[in-house]
Coordinates of C-alpha atoms and ligand atoms in Angstrom, one line a residue:
X1 CA 0.3 0.1 0.2
X2 CA 2.5 2.0 0.8
X3 CA 4.9 1.3 -2.3
X4 CA 1.6 1.9 -4.0
X5 CA 1.2 5.6 -3.2
X6 CA 5.1 6.2 -3.3
X7 CA 5.1 5.4 -6.9
X8 CA 1.5 7.0 -6.8
X9 CA 3.8 10.2 -5.6
X10 CA 6.4 10.0 -7.8
X11 CA 4.1 9.9 -11.3
X12 CA 2.6 12.7 -9.8
X13 CA 5.6 14.4 -10.3
X14 CA 7.1 14.5 -14.0
X15 CA 6.6 17.5 -15.4
X16 CA 5.6 17.6 -19.0
X17 CA 5.3 20.1 -21.3
X18 CA 6.1 21.6 -25.2
X19 CA 9.0 21.5 -26.5
X20 CA 9.3 23.6 -29.7
X21 CA 12.6 22.6 -30.6
X22 CA 11.0 18.6 -31.2
X23 CA 7.2 20.0 -31.6
X24 CA 6.6 17.2 -28.7
X25 CA 5.1 17.4 -25.2
X26 CA 8.8 15.9 -23.3
X27 CA 8.8 15.0 -20.5
X28 CA 11.6 17.6 -18.8
X29 CA 15.2 16.3 -18.0
X30 CA 17.8 18.8 -16.1
X31 CA 21.2 18.1 -17.1
X32 CA 21.5 18.4 -13.4
X33 CA 19.1 18.0 -11.7
X34 CA 17.5 19.4 -9.3
X35 CA 19.3 22.4 -10.3
X36 CA 17.7 23.8 -13.7
X37 CA 18.9 26.7 -15.7
X38 CA 16.5 29.1 -17.2
X39 CA 16.5 32.0 -20.1
X40 CA 14.1 34.4 -20.3
X41 CA 15.3 36.9 -23.7
X42 CA 14.2 40.1 -21.2
X43 CA 12.2 43.4 -22.4
X44 CA 13.8 45.8 -25.4
X45 CA 13.6 49.2 -23.0
X46 CA 12.5 52.0 -25.0
X47 CA 8.7 52.2 -24.1
X48 CA 6.8 51.0 -21.2
X49 CA 5.7 47.0 -21.0
X50 CA 1.9 46.9 -22.3
X51 CA -0.2 43.8 -20.7
X52 CA 0.5 41.7 -23.9
X53 CA 4.2 41.6 -23.0
X54 CA 3.3 41.2 -19.4
X55 CA 1.4 37.8 -19.8
X56 CA 4.4 36.5 -21.2
X57 CA 6.4 37.2 -18.0
X58 CA 3.2 35.8 -16.1
X59 CA 3.4 33.3 -18.2
X60 CA 7.6 32.3 -16.8
X61 CA 7.1 33.5 -13.6
X62 CA 4.4 30.2 -13.2
X63 CA 6.9 27.8 -14.6
X64 CA 9.0 29.0 -12.7
X65 CA 6.6 28.4 -9.9
X66 CA 5.7 25.2 -10.8
X67 CA 9.8 24.3 -11.2
X68 CA 10.2 25.1 -7.3
X69 CA 6.6 23.0 -6.9
X70 CA 8.8 20.1 -8.1
X71 CA 12.0 21.1 -6.0
X72 CA 13.8 21.8 -8.8
X73 CA 16.2 24.7 -7.7
X74 CA 15.9 26.8 -10.4
X75 CA 18.6 29.8 -11.8
X76 CA 16.6 32.4 -13.4
X77 CA 17.9 35.2 -16.2
X78 CA 16.5 37.6 -18.1
X79 CA 18.1 39.7 -20.1
X80 CA 17.2 44.0 -21.0
X81 CA 17.9 45.4 -24.2
X82 CA 19.1 48.4 -23.5
X83 CA 21.2 49.0 -26.7
X84 CA 18.7 49.2 -28.7
X85 CA 17.9 46.8 -31.7
X86 CA 16.3 48.5 -35.2
X87 CA 12.3 48.6 -35.9
X88 CA 12.3 45.4 -38.0
X89 CA 14.3 42.2 -36.4
X90 CA 16.1 41.8 -39.4
X91 CA 18.6 44.3 -38.5
X92 CA 16.3 47.0 -40.6
X93 CA 14.6 50.0 -40.1
X94 CA 15.3 52.6 -37.4
X95 CA 17.2 51.9 -33.9
X96 CA 14.0 51.4 -31.3
X97 CA 15.7 53.2 -28.5
X98 CA 17.4 56.1 -30.8
X99 CA 13.9 56.5 -31.9
X100 CA 12.3 56.8 -28.0
X101 CA 15.0 59.0 -27.2
X102 CA 14.0 61.4 -29.6
X103 CA 10.5 61.2 -29.2
X104 CA 11.0 61.9 -25.5
X105 CA 13.5 64.3 -25.8
X106 CA 15.6 62.3 -23.4
X107 CA 19.4 60.8 -23.5
X108 CA 19.1 56.9 -24.7
X109 CA 20.8 55.5 -21.3
X110 CA 17.9 57.7 -19.2
X111 CA 15.3 56.0 -21.4
X112 CA 16.9 52.3 -20.8
X113 CA 17.1 53.2 -17.3
X114 CA 13.5 54.4 -16.7
X115 CA 11.6 51.7 -18.7
X116 CA 13.2 49.8 -17.2
X117 CA 12.2 50.5 -13.7
X118 CA 8.7 51.4 -15.2
X119 CA 9.3 47.4 -16.5
X120 CA 9.7 46.4 -12.8
X121 CA 6.6 48.5 -11.4
X122 CA 4.6 46.9 -13.5
X123 CA 6.0 43.5 -13.2
X124 CA 6.0 43.7 -8.9
X125 CA 2.1 45.0 -10.0
X126 CA 1.7 41.3 -10.6
X127 CA 3.6 39.9 -8.3
X128 CA 6.1 38.0 -10.2
X129 CA 9.1 36.8 -8.9
X130 CA 12.1 38.9 -10.4
X131 CA 14.7 36.5 -12.3
X132 CA 17.9 35.7 -9.9
X133 CA 20.0 37.5 -12.5
X134 CA 18.9 40.7 -14.3
X135 CA 21.8 41.9 -17.3
X136 CA 21.8 44.9 -19.5
X137 CA 23.5 44.2 -22.6
X138 CA 25.1 47.6 -22.2
X139 CA 27.2 45.6 -19.3
X140 CA 28.4 42.9 -21.2
X141 CA 29.9 44.1 -24.4
X142 CA 33.2 42.5 -24.0
X143 CA 31.3 38.3 -23.1
X144 CA 29.6 39.5 -26.6
X145 CA 33.0 40.5 -28.8
X146 CA 34.1 37.7 -27.6
X147 CA 31.3 35.2 -28.4
X148 CA 32.0 37.1 -32.2
X149 CA 36.0 36.7 -32.1
X150 CA 34.6 32.7 -31.9
X151 CA 32.7 33.2 -34.3
X152 CA 35.1 35.3 -36.6
X153 CA 37.6 32.0 -35.5
X154 CA 35.4 29.6 -36.3
X155 CA 34.7 30.6 -40.6
X156 CA 30.8 31.8 -39.5
X157 CA 31.7 35.8 -40.0
X158 CA 32.5 37.7 -43.2
X159 CA 32.9 41.6 -42.9
X160 CA 30.9 44.3 -45.3
X161 CA 31.6 48.0 -44.0
X162 CA 28.6 48.0 -43.0
X163 CA 29.4 45.0 -39.8
X164 CA 30.7 41.9 -39.2
X165 CA 27.3 39.0 -40.0
X166 CA 26.7 36.1 -39.1
X167 CA 26.2 33.1 -42.1
X168 CA 23.5 31.5 -42.3
X169 CA 25.1 28.7 -45.1
X170 CA 27.8 27.7 -43.1
X171 CA 25.3 26.7 -40.5
X172 CA 23.4 22.8 -40.8
X173 CA 19.4 23.4 -40.0
X174 CA 19.5 26.9 -39.8
X175 CA 15.9 26.7 -39.1
X176 CA 15.6 23.9 -37.1
X177 CA 13.6 25.8 -35.0
X178 CA 10.7 27.7 -37.0
X179 CA 10.7 24.5 -39.4
X180 CA 10.6 27.1 -42.1
X181 CA 11.7 26.9 -46.2
X182 CA 15.1 28.6 -46.1
X183 CA 13.5 30.1 -50.1
X184 CA 10.1 31.5 -48.2
X185 CA 12.2 32.7 -45.7
X186 CA 14.1 34.9 -48.3
X187 CA 11.3 35.9 -49.8
X188 CA 9.7 37.2 -46.8
X189 CA 13.0 38.9 -45.7
X190 CA 13.6 40.5 -49.7
X191 CA 10.4 41.8 -49.6
X192 CA 11.0 44.2 -46.5
X193 CA 12.5 47.1 -46.1
X194 CA 16.1 48.2 -47.1
X195 CA 18.9 46.2 -46.4
X196 CA 23.0 45.4 -46.0
X197 CA 23.5 44.9 -50.2
X198 CA 26.6 42.8 -49.2
X199 CA 25.1 40.1 -46.9
X200 CA 25.1 37.1 -48.8
X201 CA 21.8 35.4 -47.8
X202 CA 19.3 38.4 -46.7
X203 CA 18.5 36.3 -43.6
X204 CA 22.2 36.7 -43.0
X205 CA 22.2 38.4 -39.7
X206 CA 24.2 41.0 -37.7
X207 CA 26.6 40.4 -35.1
X208 CA 28.2 44.1 -35.2
X209 CA 27.4 47.1 -36.9
X210 CA 29.4 49.7 -37.5
X211 CA 28.6 53.7 -36.7
X212 CA 29.0 54.8 -40.7
X213 CA 26.7 55.9 -42.8
X214 CA 22.6 55.8 -41.2
X215 CA 24.2 54.3 -37.7
X216 CA 26.5 57.4 -38.3
X217 CA 24.6 59.5 -35.4
X218 CA 24.4 56.6 -33.0
X219 CA 24.1 57.2 -29.7
X220 CA 25.7 54.1 -27.8
X221 CA 28.3 52.9 -29.6
X222 CA 32.1 50.7 -28.6
X223 CA 35.1 49.9 -29.6
X224 CA 35.6 46.4 -31.2
X225 CA 38.2 45.0 -32.8
X226 CA 36.6 44.7 -35.9
X227 CA 35.9 49.3 -35.3
X228 CA 33.8 51.2 -33.6
X229 CA 29.5 50.4 -33.9
X230 CA 27.2 48.5 -31.0
X231 CA 26.4 44.8 -31.1
X232 CA 23.2 43.4 -33.7
X233 CA 19.8 42.4 -31.5
X234 CA 20.7 39.1 -31.2
X235 CA 23.9 38.3 -29.7
X236 CA 23.3 39.2 -26.5
X237 CA 21.0 36.7 -26.0
X238 CA 23.8 34.0 -26.1
X239 CA 26.9 36.2 -25.2
X240 CA 24.5 36.3 -21.7
X241 CA 22.8 32.8 -21.3
X242 CA 26.2 31.0 -21.8
X243 CA 27.7 33.2 -20.0
X244 CA 25.6 32.8 -16.3
X245 CA 23.7 29.4 -17.0
X246 CA 27.0 27.5 -19.2
X247 CA 27.0 27.1 -23.3
X248 CA 24.2 24.0 -22.5
X249 CA 21.0 25.0 -20.2
X250 CA 17.6 23.9 -19.7
X251 CA 14.9 26.6 -20.6
X252 CA 15.1 28.9 -22.8
X253 CA 11.5 31.1 -22.9
X254 CA 10.5 33.9 -25.0
X255 CA 7.6 34.6 -26.7
X256 CA 6.2 33.5 -30.4
X257 CA 7.5 35.9 -31.9
X258 CA 10.9 34.7 -31.1
X259 CA 10.6 31.2 -32.9
X260 CA 11.3 32.6 -36.6
X261 CA 14.0 34.8 -35.9
X262 CA 15.8 36.0 -32.8
X263 CA 15.4 32.1 -31.3
X264 CA 16.8 30.4 -34.9
X265 CA 19.9 33.5 -35.1
X266 CA 20.1 32.7 -31.4
X267 CA 20.6 28.6 -31.7
X268 CA 22.6 28.8 -34.8
X269 CA 25.6 31.8 -33.4
X270 CA 25.8 30.2 -30.2
X271 CA 25.8 25.8 -31.8
X272 CA 27.8 27.4 -34.7
X273 CA 30.7 28.9 -31.6
X274 CA 30.7 26.2 -29.0
X275 CA 29.6 22.9 -31.2
X276 CA 27.2 21.7 -28.5
X277 CA 23.8 21.8 -28.3
X278 CA 22.6 25.4 -26.5
X279 CA 19.0 25.3 -24.5
X280 CA 18.0 22.1 -24.1
X281 CA 14.2 23.0 -24.1
X282 CA 12.6 26.2 -25.8
X283 CA 9.2 27.1 -24.3
X284 CA 6.8 29.8 -26.4
X285 CA 4.2 31.9 -25.1
X286 CA 1.0 32.7 -27.2
X287 CA -0.3 36.5 -28.0
X288 CA -2.4 37.9 -26.0
X289 CA -4.2 40.0 -28.5
X290 CA -7.9 42.8 -29.3
X291 CA -10.2 42.3 -31.3
X292 CA -8.5 38.6 -32.8
X293 CA -4.9 41.4 -33.8
X294 CA -2.1 41.2 -31.7
X295 CA -1.6 43.7 -28.9
X296 CA 1.2 45.5 -29.7
X297 CA 2.8 49.7 -29.4
X298 CA 3.3 49.5 -33.4
X299 CA -0.4 49.0 -33.7
X300 CA -1.6 51.8 -31.1
X301 CA -4.2 48.7 -29.4
X302 CA -2.1 48.5 -26.2
X303 CA -3.4 49.1 -22.1
X304 CA -0.7 49.1 -19.7
X305 CA -0.7 48.6 -16.2
X306 CA -1.7 52.5 -15.3
X307 CA -4.7 52.3 -17.9
X308 CA -5.3 49.0 -15.4
X309 CA -5.1 51.0 -12.3
X310 CA -7.3 53.9 -13.7
X311 CA -10.3 51.5 -14.9
X312 CA -9.4 51.5 -10.1
X313 CA -9.0 47.0 -11.4
X314 CA -6.7 45.8 -9.2
X315 CA -4.0 44.4 -11.6
X316 CA -4.0 41.4 -10.6
X317 CA -7.7 40.3 -11.4
X318 CA -4.8 40.4 -14.9
X319 CA -2.8 37.9 -13.6
X320 CA -6.3 35.9 -12.8
X321 CA -7.4 36.8 -15.8
X322 CA -4.2 35.4 -17.9
X323 CA -4.2 32.3 -16.1
X324 CA -7.4 31.1 -17.0
X325 CA -5.9 30.6 -20.8
X326 CA -3.7 28.4 -21.2
X327 CA -0.2 29.7 -22.4
X328 CA 0.1 28.9 -25.1
X329 CA -3.0 29.8 -26.8
X330 CA -3.9 33.2 -27.7
X331 CA -6.0 35.3 -25.4
X332 CA -8.5 37.8 -26.8
X333 CA -8.4 41.0 -24.0
X334 CA -11.5 42.4 -23.1
X335 CA -12.5 45.0 -19.9
X336 CA -15.5 42.4 -19.3
X337 CA -13.5 39.5 -19.3
X338 CA -11.0 41.8 -16.9
X339 CA -13.4 42.5 -14.3
X340 CA -15.0 39.0 -14.5
X341 CA -11.6 38.2 -13.4
X342 CA -11.7 40.9 -10.8
X343 CA -15.5 39.3 -9.2
X344 CA -13.6 35.6 -9.4
X345 CA -10.9 37.5 -7.3
X346 CA -12.7 38.9 -5.0
X347 CA -15.1 35.8 -4.3
X348 CA -11.1 34.0 -3.4
X349 CA -10.6 36.7 -1.2
X350 CA -13.4 36.9 0.1
X351 CA -13.7 32.7 1.0
X352 CA -9.7 33.1 2.1
X353 CA -11.4 34.4 4.4
X354 CA -14.0 33.4 5.8
X355 CA -12.6 30.5 5.7
X356 CA -9.1 31.3 7.8
X357 CA -12.2 33.2 10.7
X358 CA -14.3 30.3 11.0
X359 CA -11.5 26.8 10.1
X360 CA -9.9 27.2 13.2
X361 CA -13.5 25.1 14.8
X362 CA -13.5 22.5 12.7
X363 CA -9.7 21.6 12.4
X364 CA -8.6 18.7 13.3
X365 CA -11.9 17.1 12.4
X366 CA -11.3 14.9 9.4
X367 CA -13.0 12.1 8.1
X368 CA -11.1 9.6 5.5
X369 CA -13.5 10.5 2.8
X370 CA -12.5 14.4 3.0
X371 CA -8.9 13.6 3.9
X372 CA -9.1 11.6 0.2
X373 CA -10.8 14.2 -1.2
X374 CA -7.9 17.0 0.2
X375 CA -5.1 15.3 -1.3
X376 CA -7.0 14.5 -4.6
X377 CA -7.7 18.4 -4.8
X378 CA -4.1 19.0 -4.5
X379 CA -2.6 16.2 -6.5
X380 CA -5.8 16.8 -9.1
X381 CA -4.0 20.4 -9.3
X382 CA -0.6 19.8 -9.6
X383 CA -1.1 17.7 -11.7
X384 CA -2.8 19.6 -14.0
X385 CA 0.2 22.1 -13.9
X386 CA 2.7 19.4 -14.7
X387 CA 0.9 18.6 -18.2
X388 CA 2.1 21.2 -20.0
X389 CA 1.9 24.2 -16.9
X390 CA -2.5 24.3 -17.9
X391 CA -3.7 26.7 -15.8
X392 CA -7.4 26.9 -16.4
X393 CA -8.0 23.0 -15.7
X394 CA -5.6 24.0 -12.7
X395 CA -8.1 27.4 -11.4
X396 CA -11.4 25.2 -12.4
X397 CA -9.5 23.2 -9.8
X398 CA -9.7 25.5 -6.7
X399 CA -13.0 26.5 -7.5
X400 CA -14.3 22.7 -7.3
X401 CA -12.0 22.5 -3.8
X402 CA -13.7 25.4 -2.8
X403 CA -17.1 24.3 -3.8
X404 CA -16.4 21.1 -1.5
X405 CA -17.9 19.5 1.7
X406 CA -14.3 19.5 3.7
X407 CA -14.0 22.0 6.4
X408 CA -13.5 25.0 6.2
X409 CA -9.7 25.3 7.5
X410 CA -8.9 22.5 4.5
X411 CA -10.3 24.7 2.7
X412 CA -8.1 27.7 3.6
X413 CA -5.2 25.4 3.9
X414 CA -5.4 24.5 0.5
X415 CA -6.0 27.9 -0.8
X416 CA -2.2 29.4 0.5
X417 CA -1.0 26.0 -1.2
X418 CA -2.5 26.3 -4.9
X419 CA -1.8 30.3 -4.3
X420 CA 1.8 29.1 -3.8
X421 CA 1.2 29.2 -7.9
X422 CA -0.8 31.3 -8.7
X423 CA 0.7 33.9 -6.7
X424 CA -2.6 36.2 -6.5
X425 CA -1.3 37.7 -3.1
X426 CA -4.3 36.0 -1.2
X427 CA -2.6 36.1 1.9
X428 CA -2.5 39.7 1.9
X429 CA -6.2 40.3 0.9
X430 CA -8.4 38.5 3.1
X431 CA -9.5 41.3 3.9
X432 CA -10.3 42.6 0.9
X433 CA -14.0 43.8 1.0
X434 CA -14.8 42.2 3.8
X435 CA -18.3 43.8 4.8
X436 CA -18.7 44.1 8.9
X437 CA -21.6 41.6 10.5
X438 CA -23.8 43.9 11.8
X439 CA -26.5 42.8 14.5
X440 CA -29.0 42.2 11.8
X441 CA -26.6 40.4 9.5
X442 CA -26.1 37.6 12.8
X443 CA -29.5 37.3 12.7
X444 CA -30.5 37.0 9.5
X445 CA -27.2 33.8 9.7
X446 CA -29.1 32.5 12.6
X447 CA -32.4 32.0 10.6
X448 CA -30.8 30.4 7.8
X449 CA -29.1 28.3 9.8
X450 CA -32.9 27.1 11.5
X451 CA -34.2 26.8 8.6
X452 CA -31.4 24.5 6.7
X453 CA -31.4 22.8 9.7
X454 CA -35.6 22.2 9.2
X455 CA -34.5 21.4 5.9
X456 CA -36.1 24.4 4.6
X457 CA -34.1 25.2 1.9
X458 CA -35.8 27.6 0.1
X459 CA -36.3 30.1 2.6
X460 CA -33.3 29.5 3.8
X461 CA -32.5 30.5 -0.1
X462 CA -34.7 33.7 0.4
X463 CA -32.1 34.6 3.3
X464 CA -29.3 33.8 1.2
X465 CA -30.5 35.7 -1.7
X466 CA -31.1 38.7 0.6
X467 CA -27.5 38.4 1.7
X468 CA -25.7 38.5 -1.3
X469 CA -27.8 41.3 -1.8
X470 CA -26.6 43.2 0.9
X471 CA -22.9 42.4 -0.7
X472 CA -22.1 39.5 1.1
X473 CA -20.2 36.1 0.5
X474 CA -21.4 32.8 2.3
X475 CA -19.5 29.9 2.1
X476 CA -21.4 27.1 3.4
X477 CA -19.7 23.7 4.6
X478 CA -22.0 21.6 2.1
X479 CA -22.9 24.1 -1.4
Ligands
AMP501 P1 9.7 42.9 -26.8 O1 9.8 44.4 -25.5 O2 9.5 43.8 -27.9 O3 11.2 42.0 -27.2 O4 8.6 42.2 -26.6 C1 9.2 41.4 -24.5 C2 8.7 40.0 -25.0 O5 6.8 40.2 -24.9 C3 8.6 39.4 -26.2 O6 8.7 37.7 -25.7 C4 7.3 39.3 -27.2 O7 6.8 38.1 -27.5 C5 6.4 39.1 -26.5 N1 4.8 40.0 -26.5 C6 4.9 41.0 -27.5 N2 3.6 41.7 -27.7 C7 3.1 40.7 -27.0 C8 1.4 40.0 -26.5 N3 0.8 41.1 -27.4 N4 1.6 38.9 -26.6 C9 2.6 38.6 -25.3 N5 3.2 38.8 -25.7 C10 4.4 39.8 -26.2
ZN502 ZN1 16.8 37.3 -26.3

C-alpha cells in the first residue's frame, strides 16, 4: 500500500511540457537535477511594457513556480535589451531606443533606465518573481565581442562596410526551430525594407553594426576589434545566457514571435561557437490579442498596468485573467473579461477570509473520506500544472475544492497551497472587500441556519439571496 502511494506520488511529480524544438510534449529532464537553468528573453526598454508583454512574463513566472513546487532549484536569468535594436528583427529600419529617445527628448541611457524601472514596477504589480540574474546588454559588451571573435575564428562570419554578419549557409539546419523553408525565408525578408546589399543571404544577420552611414549618429557605441559600433540584437542573449548558465542549459523562453528570427539566430550563433546544443527546451508563449490582432505598440492597441489602475481594477485581476487561458493559446483581451476576473478574484479573497476565520473550529476533525478528497484536490491541481502548465484546469480545481464539503480550515490551507503557484496574493488580501457582520446580519444568518436545519431550503435560500444583495459572500460547509 505504502509502495503504491509512493509510486503515485512519483508519477504526479513528472513534469511534461511542449518543447518548441521538437514540437512535441516531452518529459522534462534537467542536465543537472535538481538544478535548472532557465533563460528568458527580456524586454527592450524603449517604451512602457504593455499587458501583452506582461502576459508573457506571468507565463514565465508560472513555469518557475511549478518547477519550484516540483522540487527543482531554478537559476533564472533575464536580459534587458538596453542597447536598442532595429524596428525590424532583420537588422533593418530605425533603432528603437534612438526613436524612443527622440520622442521623449531624453538621452538613450535615460530612456533605458526609466523604462527598465517601469517594467519592474509593472512586474511587481502582477507579483512576478524577479529573475535571479537580470543582465543588461550594455554591461556585457565584452562577452558579446568575445563570442563574435569565436564565431570569426570558426569561419562563420563575414564583414561588409556596414557590419559583421553571421553566414547562415555555414550552419547546417539553420531553420530547425521554425521548421521554415529557407527559400520562403528569402522571399519574406526580401520584401522587407532596405538592407545591406553586401549581405550574402537576406537571412544572414548582424553580429556587430558599424557606426557609419545611416548609423553614423548612433549614440551607443563601443570600440571593437573590427571598428566602432554596437552589437546586433541577437548576440546579447547568446553571450549572456551562456555566461551565466553554461554553454548548454535547460530552458529558454520567449514569445512565439521569437521563433522565426531571434531564437533561430540565437541557436545558430551559440551552437556554431561551441559545437554543443544551446538550450534543451524552448518554451514559447502565445500572444495577448485585441479584436483578433496582436496587442502591440505598432498597432496602437495597447494597455498598460496604469490603464488597469485607472479603471480602478486590481492588477492581480489581470494575472487571474491570464491564468484562465493556456499559455499556448491566444487570449483575447476585453474589459468585460478583466472585470469578470476581478469578480472571481474578490470572491477568492472573501472565501479565504471567511474560511480562515471560521476554520479553526473544524481543524483536526477530518473523516477519511474528506482526507482523500483533499489529497485528490492537491494532486489534481499539481498534475494539471505538470501537464504543460495547464493553468485553466488548475483554476477549475481551485473552485471545485472551494465548492466541496471539506472543512473550512482545509479550504483555507488548500488556498494557501494553490496560491504558491497562482501568485494571487490571497493571504495579503484577506480582508479586502470584507463587510462587517452587523447585529441584523447575524440574526439573518441564525434564521437561515435554523431553516437549513429544518430542511426548509426555500426559506433559507431567500435569506441567502438577501445577504448576497447586501454584499456578503456565504461559504457553507456543504455548498
Ligand atoms: P519586446 O520588448 O518587444 O522584445 O517584447 C518582449 C516580449 O513580449 C517578447 O517575448 C514578446 O514575444 C512578448 N510580446 C510582445 N507582444 C506581445 C503580446 N501582444 N502578447 C504576448 N506577448 C507579447
Ligand atoms: Zn533573446
